[in-house]
XYZ file of C-alpha atoms in Angstrom:
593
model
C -44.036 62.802 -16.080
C -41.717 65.617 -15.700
C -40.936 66.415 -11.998
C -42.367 69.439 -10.045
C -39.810 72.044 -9.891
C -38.843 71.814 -5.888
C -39.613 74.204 -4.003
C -43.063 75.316 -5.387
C -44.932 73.205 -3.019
C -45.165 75.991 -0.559
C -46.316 78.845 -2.531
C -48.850 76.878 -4.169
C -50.054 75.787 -1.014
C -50.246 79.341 0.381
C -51.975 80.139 -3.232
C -54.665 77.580 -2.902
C -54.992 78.855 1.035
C -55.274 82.565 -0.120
C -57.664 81.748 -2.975
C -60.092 79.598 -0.337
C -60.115 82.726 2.067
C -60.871 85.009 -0.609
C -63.335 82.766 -2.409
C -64.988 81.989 0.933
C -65.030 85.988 1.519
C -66.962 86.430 -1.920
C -69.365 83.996 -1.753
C -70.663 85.632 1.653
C -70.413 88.614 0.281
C -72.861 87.997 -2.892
C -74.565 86.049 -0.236
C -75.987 88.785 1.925
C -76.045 91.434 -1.140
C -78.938 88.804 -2.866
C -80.490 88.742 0.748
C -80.288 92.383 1.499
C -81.033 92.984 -1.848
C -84.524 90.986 -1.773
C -85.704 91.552 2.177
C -84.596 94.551 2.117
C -81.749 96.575 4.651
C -81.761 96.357 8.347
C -82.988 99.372 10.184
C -79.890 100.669 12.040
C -78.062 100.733 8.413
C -80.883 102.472 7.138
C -80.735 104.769 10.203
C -76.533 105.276 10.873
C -75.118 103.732 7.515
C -77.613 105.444 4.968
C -75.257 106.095 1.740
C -75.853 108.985 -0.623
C -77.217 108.079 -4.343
C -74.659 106.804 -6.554
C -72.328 105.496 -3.575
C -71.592 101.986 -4.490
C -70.792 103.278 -7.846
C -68.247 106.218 -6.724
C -66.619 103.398 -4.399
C -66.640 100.583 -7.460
C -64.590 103.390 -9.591
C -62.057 104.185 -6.488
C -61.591 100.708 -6.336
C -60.737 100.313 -9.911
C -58.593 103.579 -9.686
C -56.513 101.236 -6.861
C -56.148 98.046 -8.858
C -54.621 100.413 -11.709
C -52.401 101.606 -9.120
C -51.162 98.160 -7.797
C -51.079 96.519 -11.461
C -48.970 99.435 -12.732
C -46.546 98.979 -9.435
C -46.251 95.435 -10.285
C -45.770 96.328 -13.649
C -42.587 98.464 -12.858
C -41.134 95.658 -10.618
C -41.043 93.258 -13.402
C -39.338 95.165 -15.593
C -36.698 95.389 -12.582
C -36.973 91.056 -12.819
C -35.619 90.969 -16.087
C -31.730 91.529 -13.917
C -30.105 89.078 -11.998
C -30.692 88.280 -8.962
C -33.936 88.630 -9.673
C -34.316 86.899 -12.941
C -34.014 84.001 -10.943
C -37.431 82.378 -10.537
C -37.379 81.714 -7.021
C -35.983 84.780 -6.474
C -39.346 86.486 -8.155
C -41.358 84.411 -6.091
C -40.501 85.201 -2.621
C -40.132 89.161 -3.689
C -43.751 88.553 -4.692
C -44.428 86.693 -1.665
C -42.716 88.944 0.254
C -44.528 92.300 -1.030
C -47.603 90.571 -0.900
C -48.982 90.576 -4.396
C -50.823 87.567 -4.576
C -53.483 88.930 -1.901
C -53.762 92.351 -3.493
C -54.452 90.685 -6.792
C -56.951 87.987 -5.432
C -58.544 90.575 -2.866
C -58.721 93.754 -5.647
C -60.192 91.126 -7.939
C -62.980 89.699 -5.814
C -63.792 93.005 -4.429
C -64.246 94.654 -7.840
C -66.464 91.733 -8.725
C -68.589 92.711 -5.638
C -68.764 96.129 -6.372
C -70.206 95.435 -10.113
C -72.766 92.961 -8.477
C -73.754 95.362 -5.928
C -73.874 98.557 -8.186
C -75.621 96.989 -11.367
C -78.334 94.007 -10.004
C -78.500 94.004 -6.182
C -78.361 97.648 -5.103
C -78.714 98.111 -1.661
C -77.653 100.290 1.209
C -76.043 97.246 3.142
C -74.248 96.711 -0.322
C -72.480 100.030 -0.466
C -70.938 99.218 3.466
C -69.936 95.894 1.943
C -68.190 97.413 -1.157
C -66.941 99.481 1.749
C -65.288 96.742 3.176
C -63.652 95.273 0.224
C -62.435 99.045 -0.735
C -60.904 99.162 2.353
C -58.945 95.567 2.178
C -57.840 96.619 -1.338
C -56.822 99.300 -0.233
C -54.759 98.370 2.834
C -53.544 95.523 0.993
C -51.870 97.856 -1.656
C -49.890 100.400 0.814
C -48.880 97.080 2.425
C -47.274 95.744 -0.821
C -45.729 99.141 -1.940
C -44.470 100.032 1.354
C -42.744 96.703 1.529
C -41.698 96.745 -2.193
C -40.315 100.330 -1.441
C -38.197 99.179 1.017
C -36.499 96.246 -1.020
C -35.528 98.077 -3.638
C -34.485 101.381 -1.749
C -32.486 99.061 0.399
C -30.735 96.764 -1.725
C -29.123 94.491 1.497
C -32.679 94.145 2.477
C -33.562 92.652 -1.007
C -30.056 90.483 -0.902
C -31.550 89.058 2.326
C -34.675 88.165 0.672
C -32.874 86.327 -2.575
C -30.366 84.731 -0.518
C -32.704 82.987 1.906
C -35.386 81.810 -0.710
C -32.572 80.308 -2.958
C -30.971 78.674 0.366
C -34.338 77.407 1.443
C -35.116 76.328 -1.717
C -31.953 74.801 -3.340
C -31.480 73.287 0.069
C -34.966 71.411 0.171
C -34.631 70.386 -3.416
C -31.649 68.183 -2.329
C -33.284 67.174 0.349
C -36.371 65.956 -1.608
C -33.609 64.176 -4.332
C -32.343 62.525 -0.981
C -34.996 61.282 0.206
C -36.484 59.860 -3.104
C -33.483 58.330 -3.948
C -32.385 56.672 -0.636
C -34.456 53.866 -0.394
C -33.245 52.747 -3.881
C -29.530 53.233 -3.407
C -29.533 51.174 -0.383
C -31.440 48.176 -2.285
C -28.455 47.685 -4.164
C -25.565 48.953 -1.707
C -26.282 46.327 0.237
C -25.607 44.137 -2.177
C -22.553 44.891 -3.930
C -18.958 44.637 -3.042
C -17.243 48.130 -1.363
C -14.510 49.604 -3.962
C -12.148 49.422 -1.199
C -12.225 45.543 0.145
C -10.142 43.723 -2.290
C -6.988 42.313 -0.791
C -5.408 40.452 -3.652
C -2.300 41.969 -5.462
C -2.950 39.493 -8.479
C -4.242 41.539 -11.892
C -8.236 41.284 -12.411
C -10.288 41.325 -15.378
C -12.887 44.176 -15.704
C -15.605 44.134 -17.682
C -17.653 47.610 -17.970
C -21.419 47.224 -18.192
C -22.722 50.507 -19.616
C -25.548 52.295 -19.277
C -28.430 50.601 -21.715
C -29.446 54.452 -22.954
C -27.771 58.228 -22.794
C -29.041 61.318 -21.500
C -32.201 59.548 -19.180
C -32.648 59.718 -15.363
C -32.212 57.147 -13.510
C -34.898 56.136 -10.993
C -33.329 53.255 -9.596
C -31.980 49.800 -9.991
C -33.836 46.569 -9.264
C -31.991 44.492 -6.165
C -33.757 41.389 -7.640
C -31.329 41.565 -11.417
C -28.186 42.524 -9.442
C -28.524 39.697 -7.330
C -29.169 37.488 -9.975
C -26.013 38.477 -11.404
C -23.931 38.435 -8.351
C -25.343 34.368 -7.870
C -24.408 33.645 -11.433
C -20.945 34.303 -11.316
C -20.066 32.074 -7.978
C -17.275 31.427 -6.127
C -13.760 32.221 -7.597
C -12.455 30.140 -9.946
C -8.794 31.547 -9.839
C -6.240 30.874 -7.772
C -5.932 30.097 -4.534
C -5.680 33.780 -2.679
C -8.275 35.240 -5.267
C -10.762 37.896 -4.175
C -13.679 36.294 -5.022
C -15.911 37.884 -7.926
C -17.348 41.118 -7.514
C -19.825 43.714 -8.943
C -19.299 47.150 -8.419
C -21.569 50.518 -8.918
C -20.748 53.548 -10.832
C -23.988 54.853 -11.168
C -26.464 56.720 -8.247
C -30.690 56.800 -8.447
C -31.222 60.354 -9.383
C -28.225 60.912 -11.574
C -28.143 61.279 -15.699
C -26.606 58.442 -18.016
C -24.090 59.768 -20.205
C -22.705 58.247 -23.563
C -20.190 55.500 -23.056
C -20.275 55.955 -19.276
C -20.470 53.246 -17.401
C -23.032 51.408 -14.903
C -21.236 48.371 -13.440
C -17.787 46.826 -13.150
C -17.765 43.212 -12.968
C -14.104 42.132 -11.833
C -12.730 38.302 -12.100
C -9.981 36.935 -11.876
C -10.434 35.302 -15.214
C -11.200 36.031 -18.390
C -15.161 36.108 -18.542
C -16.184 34.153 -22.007
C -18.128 35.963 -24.776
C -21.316 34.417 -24.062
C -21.491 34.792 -19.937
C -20.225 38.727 -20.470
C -22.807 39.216 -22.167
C -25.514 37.911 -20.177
C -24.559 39.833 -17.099
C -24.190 42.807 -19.296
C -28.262 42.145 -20.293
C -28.888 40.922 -16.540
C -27.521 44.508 -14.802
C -28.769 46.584 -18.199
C -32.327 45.037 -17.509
C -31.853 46.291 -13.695
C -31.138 49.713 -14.365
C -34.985 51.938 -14.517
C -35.170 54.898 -16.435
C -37.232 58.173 -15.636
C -39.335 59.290 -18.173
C -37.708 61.630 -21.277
C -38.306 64.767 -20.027
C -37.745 64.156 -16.179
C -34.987 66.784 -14.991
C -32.570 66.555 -12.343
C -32.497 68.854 -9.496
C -28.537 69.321 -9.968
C -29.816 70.743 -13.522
C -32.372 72.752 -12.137
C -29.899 73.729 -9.964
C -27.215 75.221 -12.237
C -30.094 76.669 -14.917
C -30.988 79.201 -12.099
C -27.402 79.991 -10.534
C -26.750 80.039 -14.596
C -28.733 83.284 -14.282
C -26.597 84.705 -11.491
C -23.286 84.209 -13.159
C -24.116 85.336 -16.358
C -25.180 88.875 -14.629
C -21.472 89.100 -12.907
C -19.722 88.263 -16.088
C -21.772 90.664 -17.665
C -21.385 93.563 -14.938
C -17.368 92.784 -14.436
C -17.448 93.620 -18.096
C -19.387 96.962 -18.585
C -17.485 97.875 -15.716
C -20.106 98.233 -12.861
C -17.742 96.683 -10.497
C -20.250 97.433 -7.249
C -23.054 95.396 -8.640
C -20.376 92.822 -9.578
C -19.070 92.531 -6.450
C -23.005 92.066 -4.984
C -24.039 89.723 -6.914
C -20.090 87.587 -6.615
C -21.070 88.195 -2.773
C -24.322 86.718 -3.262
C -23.466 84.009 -5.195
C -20.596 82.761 -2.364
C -23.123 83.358 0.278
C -26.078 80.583 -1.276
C -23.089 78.392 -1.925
C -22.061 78.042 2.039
C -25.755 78.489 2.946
C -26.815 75.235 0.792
C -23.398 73.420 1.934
C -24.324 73.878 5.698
C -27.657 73.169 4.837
C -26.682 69.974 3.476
C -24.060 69.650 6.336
C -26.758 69.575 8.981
C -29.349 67.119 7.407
C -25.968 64.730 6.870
C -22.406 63.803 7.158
C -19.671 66.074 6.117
C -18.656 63.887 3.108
C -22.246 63.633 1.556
C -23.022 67.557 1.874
C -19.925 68.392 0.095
C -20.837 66.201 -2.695
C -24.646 67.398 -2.930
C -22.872 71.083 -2.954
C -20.641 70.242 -5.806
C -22.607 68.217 -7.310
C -25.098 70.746 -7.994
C -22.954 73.092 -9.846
C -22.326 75.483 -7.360
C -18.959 75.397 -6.602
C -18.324 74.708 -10.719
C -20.502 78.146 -11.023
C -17.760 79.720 -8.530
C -14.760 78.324 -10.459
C -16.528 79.528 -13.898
C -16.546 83.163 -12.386
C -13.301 83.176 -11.271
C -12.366 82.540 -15.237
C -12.550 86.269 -15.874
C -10.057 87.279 -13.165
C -7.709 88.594 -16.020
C -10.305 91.333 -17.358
C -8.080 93.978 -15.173
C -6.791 94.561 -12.210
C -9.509 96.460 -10.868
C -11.546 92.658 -11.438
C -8.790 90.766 -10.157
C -9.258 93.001 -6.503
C -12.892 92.248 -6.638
C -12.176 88.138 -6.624
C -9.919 88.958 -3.988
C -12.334 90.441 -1.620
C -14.881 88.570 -2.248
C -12.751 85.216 -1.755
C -11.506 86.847 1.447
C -14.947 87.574 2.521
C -15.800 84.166 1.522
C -13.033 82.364 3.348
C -13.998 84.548 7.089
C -17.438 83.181 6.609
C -16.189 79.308 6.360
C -14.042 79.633 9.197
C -17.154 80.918 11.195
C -19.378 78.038 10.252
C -16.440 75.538 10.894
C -16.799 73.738 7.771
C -13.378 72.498 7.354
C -13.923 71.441 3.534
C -16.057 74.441 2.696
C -12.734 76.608 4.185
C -10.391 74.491 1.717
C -12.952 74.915 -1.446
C -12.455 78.574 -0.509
C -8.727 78.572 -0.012
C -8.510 76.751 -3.256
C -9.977 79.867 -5.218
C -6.981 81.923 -4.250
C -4.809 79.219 -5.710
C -6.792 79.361 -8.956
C -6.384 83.393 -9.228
C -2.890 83.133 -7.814
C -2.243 80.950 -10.719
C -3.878 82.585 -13.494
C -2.307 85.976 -12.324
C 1.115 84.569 -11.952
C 0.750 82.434 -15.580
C -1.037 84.925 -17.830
C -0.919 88.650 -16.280
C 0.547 90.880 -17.656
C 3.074 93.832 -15.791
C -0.366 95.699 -14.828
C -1.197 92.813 -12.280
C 1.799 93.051 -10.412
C 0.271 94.288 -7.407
C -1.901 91.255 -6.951
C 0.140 88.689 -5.746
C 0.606 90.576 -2.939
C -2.231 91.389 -2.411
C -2.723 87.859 -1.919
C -0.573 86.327 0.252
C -1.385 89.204 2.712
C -5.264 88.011 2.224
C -3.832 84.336 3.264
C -1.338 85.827 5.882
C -4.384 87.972 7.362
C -6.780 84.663 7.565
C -4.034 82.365 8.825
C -3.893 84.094 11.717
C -7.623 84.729 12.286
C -9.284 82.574 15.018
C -12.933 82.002 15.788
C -13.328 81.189 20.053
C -16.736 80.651 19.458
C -16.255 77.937 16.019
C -15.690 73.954 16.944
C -12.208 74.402 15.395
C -10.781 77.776 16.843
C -7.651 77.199 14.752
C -9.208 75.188 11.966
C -8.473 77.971 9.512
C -4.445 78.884 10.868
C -3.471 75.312 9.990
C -5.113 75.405 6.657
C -3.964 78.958 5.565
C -0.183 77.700 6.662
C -0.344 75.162 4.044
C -2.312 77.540 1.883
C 0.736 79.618 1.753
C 2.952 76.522 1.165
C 0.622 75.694 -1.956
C 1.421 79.712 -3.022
C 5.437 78.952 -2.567
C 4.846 75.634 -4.920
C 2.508 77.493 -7.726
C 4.860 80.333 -7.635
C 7.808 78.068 -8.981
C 5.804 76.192 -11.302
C 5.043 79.869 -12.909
C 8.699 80.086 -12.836
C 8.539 83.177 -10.876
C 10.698 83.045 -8.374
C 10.668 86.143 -7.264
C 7.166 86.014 -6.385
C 8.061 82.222 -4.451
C 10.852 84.428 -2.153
C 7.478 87.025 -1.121
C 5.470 84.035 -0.856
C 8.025 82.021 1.350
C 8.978 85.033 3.566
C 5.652 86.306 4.825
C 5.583 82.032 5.693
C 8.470 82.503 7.415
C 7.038 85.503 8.876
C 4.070 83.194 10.734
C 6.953 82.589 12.984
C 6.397 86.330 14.435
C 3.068 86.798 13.882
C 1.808 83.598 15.663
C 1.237 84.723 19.318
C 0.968 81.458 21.121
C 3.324 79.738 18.693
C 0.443 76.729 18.079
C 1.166 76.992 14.590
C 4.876 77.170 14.490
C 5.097 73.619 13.859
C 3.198 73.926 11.154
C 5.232 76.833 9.437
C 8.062 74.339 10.370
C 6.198 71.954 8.776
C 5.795 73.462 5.416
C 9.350 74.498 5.029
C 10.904 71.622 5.363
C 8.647 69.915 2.359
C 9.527 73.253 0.506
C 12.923 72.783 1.348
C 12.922 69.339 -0.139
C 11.005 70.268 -2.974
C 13.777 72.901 -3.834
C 16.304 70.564 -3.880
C 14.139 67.780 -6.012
C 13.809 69.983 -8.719
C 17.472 70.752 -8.443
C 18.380 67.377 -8.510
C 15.730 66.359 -11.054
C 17.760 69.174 -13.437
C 14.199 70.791 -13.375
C 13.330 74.112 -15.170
C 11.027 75.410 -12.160
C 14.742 75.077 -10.276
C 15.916 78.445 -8.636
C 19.773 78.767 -7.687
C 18.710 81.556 -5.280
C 20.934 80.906 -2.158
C 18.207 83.818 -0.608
C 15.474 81.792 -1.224
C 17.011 79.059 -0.428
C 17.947 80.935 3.042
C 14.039 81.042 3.579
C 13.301 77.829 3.150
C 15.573 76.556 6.169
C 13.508 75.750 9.332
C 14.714 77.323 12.150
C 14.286 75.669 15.696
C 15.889 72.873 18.181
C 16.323 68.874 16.642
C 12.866 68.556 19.077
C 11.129 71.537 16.849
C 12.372 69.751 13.867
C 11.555 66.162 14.574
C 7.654 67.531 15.661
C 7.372 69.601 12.048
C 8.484 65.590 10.514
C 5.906 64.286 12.748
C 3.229 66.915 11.268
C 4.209 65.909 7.604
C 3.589 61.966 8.248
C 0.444 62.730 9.819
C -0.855 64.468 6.947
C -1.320 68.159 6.127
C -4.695 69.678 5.540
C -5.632 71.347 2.263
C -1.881 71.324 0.793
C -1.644 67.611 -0.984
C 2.745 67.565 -1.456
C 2.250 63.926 -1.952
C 0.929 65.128 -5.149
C 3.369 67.276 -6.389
C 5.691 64.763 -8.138
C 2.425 63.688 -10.133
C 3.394 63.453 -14.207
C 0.838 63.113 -16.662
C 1.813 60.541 -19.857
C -0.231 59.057 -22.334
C -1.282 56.297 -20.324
C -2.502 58.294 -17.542
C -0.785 59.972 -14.437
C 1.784 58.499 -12.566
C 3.393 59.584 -8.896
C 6.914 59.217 -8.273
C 7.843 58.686 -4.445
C 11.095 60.691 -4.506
C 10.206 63.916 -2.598
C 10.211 62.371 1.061
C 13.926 61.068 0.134
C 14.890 64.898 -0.590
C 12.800 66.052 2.703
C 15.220 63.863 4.901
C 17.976 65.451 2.907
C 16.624 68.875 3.926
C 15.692 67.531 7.150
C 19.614 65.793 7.824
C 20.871 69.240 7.064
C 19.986 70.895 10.090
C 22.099 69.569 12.285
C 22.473 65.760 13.808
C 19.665 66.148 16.351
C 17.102 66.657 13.658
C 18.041 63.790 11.373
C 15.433 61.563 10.804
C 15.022 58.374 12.629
């Protein structure tokens, strides 16, 4: 059976809570109108409320002359539906929520139905102050909605407020449904199997991959009774003595789709496994593995059909040029993203709401936006701002990997712009290290990391210096590297000069690695090379070595030597050779110990 979208528990509950009131309210009313009707009208409505002939008549065709009204209003706002961010179906439901529709339409409905009754078969005086009633809930009920749906749309932050917090609310308790349903069954099987991370033998192992028994299906979880079967049939180690012992490993999740070829379980030995034992535990853990129905959906997939929405609108605004609305929606579209991430951030650990977040497809739908950077330059400025904007907004929260996923988009335009721009984008790059400069030196009292965002945009700018000379514009690495060097100035308290230290010296040995390595990205510049020295006592010097062994957030130099060949990527270990190099060069109390 295919899952409930999440999310529309609420509204249908409010429905079904609006439709009792109203059905309770009409079955009183045609109540007392067949009693009123039959013994007849009390004397003080006879005597104060007396209506003229032809009242409950006049009133029935005012209220009809309303529900026109209202249905024509509502009419006009869905046409406006039809553009994002309102195409998105839980954006149209809280705007319609919001406005109040669903109580004009129930109310209007039920009082028309009275006002027939009363002015066709049960006539009465009391009747016409009861259609008076219902006229007057109608008609309260419809300068509520188009007062409130007059304000939305003549106030277009007012109507960003509304999308943003019903797609927050309700991406953010769809994952939290997913987790919940899903829980009980991944820890079944956690339990059981063998962490990725505990083997201790050096000694090769065999593998064999158990796939996934069918493609494109849900899985709803895995039976602990098969898997432990399967761990029991394989027994002890029968290697060597020093042998990790036989283990099964996951690959899959409850909750996540099968894919073709992918694969379910790793069973590692240290032997060979024979034909006929592989391929009972490949039946034994298939056999475990249960399947949601056909048409069951994911919420990731609901998930990226509705931001799907959103994105297409900005790529389709950046293009017809309406830049403003762009820059809206791009501004919306950032703002669910953190909103759902510290969402997921409070009902969890750091590490698991970073992978519901990009697991859903939100971050992917920010990295699929940020493919049409090179429309123009006008464009590229709007992904600038917005990433800017963006970036503030993480270093409020105090998400430390929310701040580097936002970081990381001005690496992706820095290297687009730097790779494929043309002479018109010159402006841009910098443009964009003063956007880094700017944040690096932003801090937040009132955030758990004051300072969480200076260390992060130091090695930011390091990251710019790298990409710069991979575009093989070395100009562009001198800007880069000066306004780093520049930190020095800039930082009041001098925290962060370490840091800055920090980063030149691994630039510094980069330089000379792709010297040495006879390296096209290799720039003879003695000027840039000028930049790169660290300035400071052997004492500064030996603390900006200490930072680089203790690992550097968001910049990952370790990585930089990576090569990819046909057999997959391989790292060298060279660079920290050349950074002693750089770092012997400053003088004997600075050489490394």
């Amino acid at each position: 059976m295919r899952e409930k979208p999440d999310g529309a528990d609420r509204p249908a509950k409010a429905w079904w809570r609006e439709l009792t009131i109203v059905a309770c309210a009409l079955v009183v009313s045609v109540a007392l109108l067949i009693v009123f009707h039959a013994a007849g009208d009390p004397a003080w409505v006879r005597r104060e409320l007396a209506p003229a002939p032809g009242s409950a008549a006049a009133i029935w065709q005012v209220q009809t002359t309303f529900l026109s009204v209202g249905f024509a209003g509502l009419t006009i706002a869905a046409q406006l539906f039809a553009e994002a961010p309102l195409a998105i179906g839980t954006s149209r439901k809280r705007v319609l929520s919001y406005i109040g529709a669903s109580w004009f339409v129930t109310v209007g409905l039920a009082g028309n139905a009275v006002m027939g009754l009363a002015s066709i078969w049960l006539p009465s005086a009391t009747a016409v102050v009861i259609a008076f009633a219902w006229l007057t809930a109608t008609a309260v009920l419809l300068m509520v909605s188009t007062s409130r749906l007059t304000q939305l749309f003549g106030h277009p932050s007012r109507l960003d407020d509304v999308v943003r917090s019903s797609l927050i609310e309700t991406l953010s308790d769809r994952f939290d449904r997913m987790a919940r349903r899903y829980s009980d069954a991944r820890s079944g099987v956690e339990d059981l199997l063998t962490a990725d991370s505990t083997r201790t033998s050096t000694r090769a192992v065999s593998t064999l991959h158990v796939p996934a028994p069918q493609a494109g299906r849900v899985i709803r979880a895995i039976d602990p009774e098969s898997v432990r079967r399967a761990i029991a049939s394989l027994g002890p180690s029968a290697g060597a003595p020093g042998d990790d012992p036989p283990r099964i490993l996951l690959d899959i999740r409850p909750g996540d789709r099968t894919r073709l070829g992918a694969t379910a379980f790793r069973i590692e030995t240290s032997a060979r496994l024979d034909a006929a034992e592989a391929g009972r535990l490949v039946e034994l853990l298939q056999s475990s593995i249960e399947l949601e129905p056909p048409e069951a959906v994911t919420a990731y997939e609901e998930t990226e059909h509705e931001i799907a929405t959103l994105v297409d609108a900005i790529g389709t605004n950046l293009r017809s040029g309406a830049l403003a609305t762009a820059e809206r929606a791009l501004e919306l579209l950032g703002e669910i993203v953190q909103g759902v991430w510290m969402a997921g951030l409070e009902r969890a650990d750091a590490s698991e709401g970073a992978s519901l977040s990009r697991g859903s497809g939100l971050l992917e739908s920010i990295d699929d936006v940020e493919q049409d950077v090179l429309l123009s330059p006008q464009v590229a400025q709007v992904f600038v701002t917005a990433t800017t904007t963006r970036t503030l907004e993480a270093a409020r929260s105090g998400a430390g990997d929310y701040i580097d996923e936002c970081l990381r988009s001005f690496m992706r335009q820095w290297s687009d712009i730097l790779n494929h721009g043309g002479p018109e984008f010159d402006p841009l790059p910098v443009r964009i290290v003063a956007s880094v400069r700017n944040l690096t030196l932003y801090a937040d009292t009132s955030a758990d990391e004051p300072n969480g965002l200076r260390s992060r945009g130091t090695w930011a700018m390091v990251e710019l210096v790298k990409l710069a000379l991979d575009a093989e514009r070395p100009d562009i690495a001198k800007l880069a590297a000066e306004e780093l060097r520049g930190l020095f100035e800039l930082d009041p308290d001098g925290s962060a000069r370490s840091e800055v230290r920090a980063g030149l010296l691994v630039l510094s040995g980069w330089l000379r690695y792709l010297g040495e390595m006879d390296d096209r990205r290799y720039t003879p510049d003695p000027d840039f090379a000028a930049v790169l020295v660290a300035d400071g006592s052997g004492a500064d010097i030996l603390a900006a070595r200490s930072v680089v062994e203790a690992g550097t957030p968001f910049s990952r130099w370790d990585r930089w030597e990576t090569k990819s060949t046909a057999s997959g990527s391989v790292s060298s270990s060279e660079l920290p050779d050349f950074i002693d190099r750089a770092q012997a060069e400053l003088g004997p109390e600075a050489q490394p110990k």
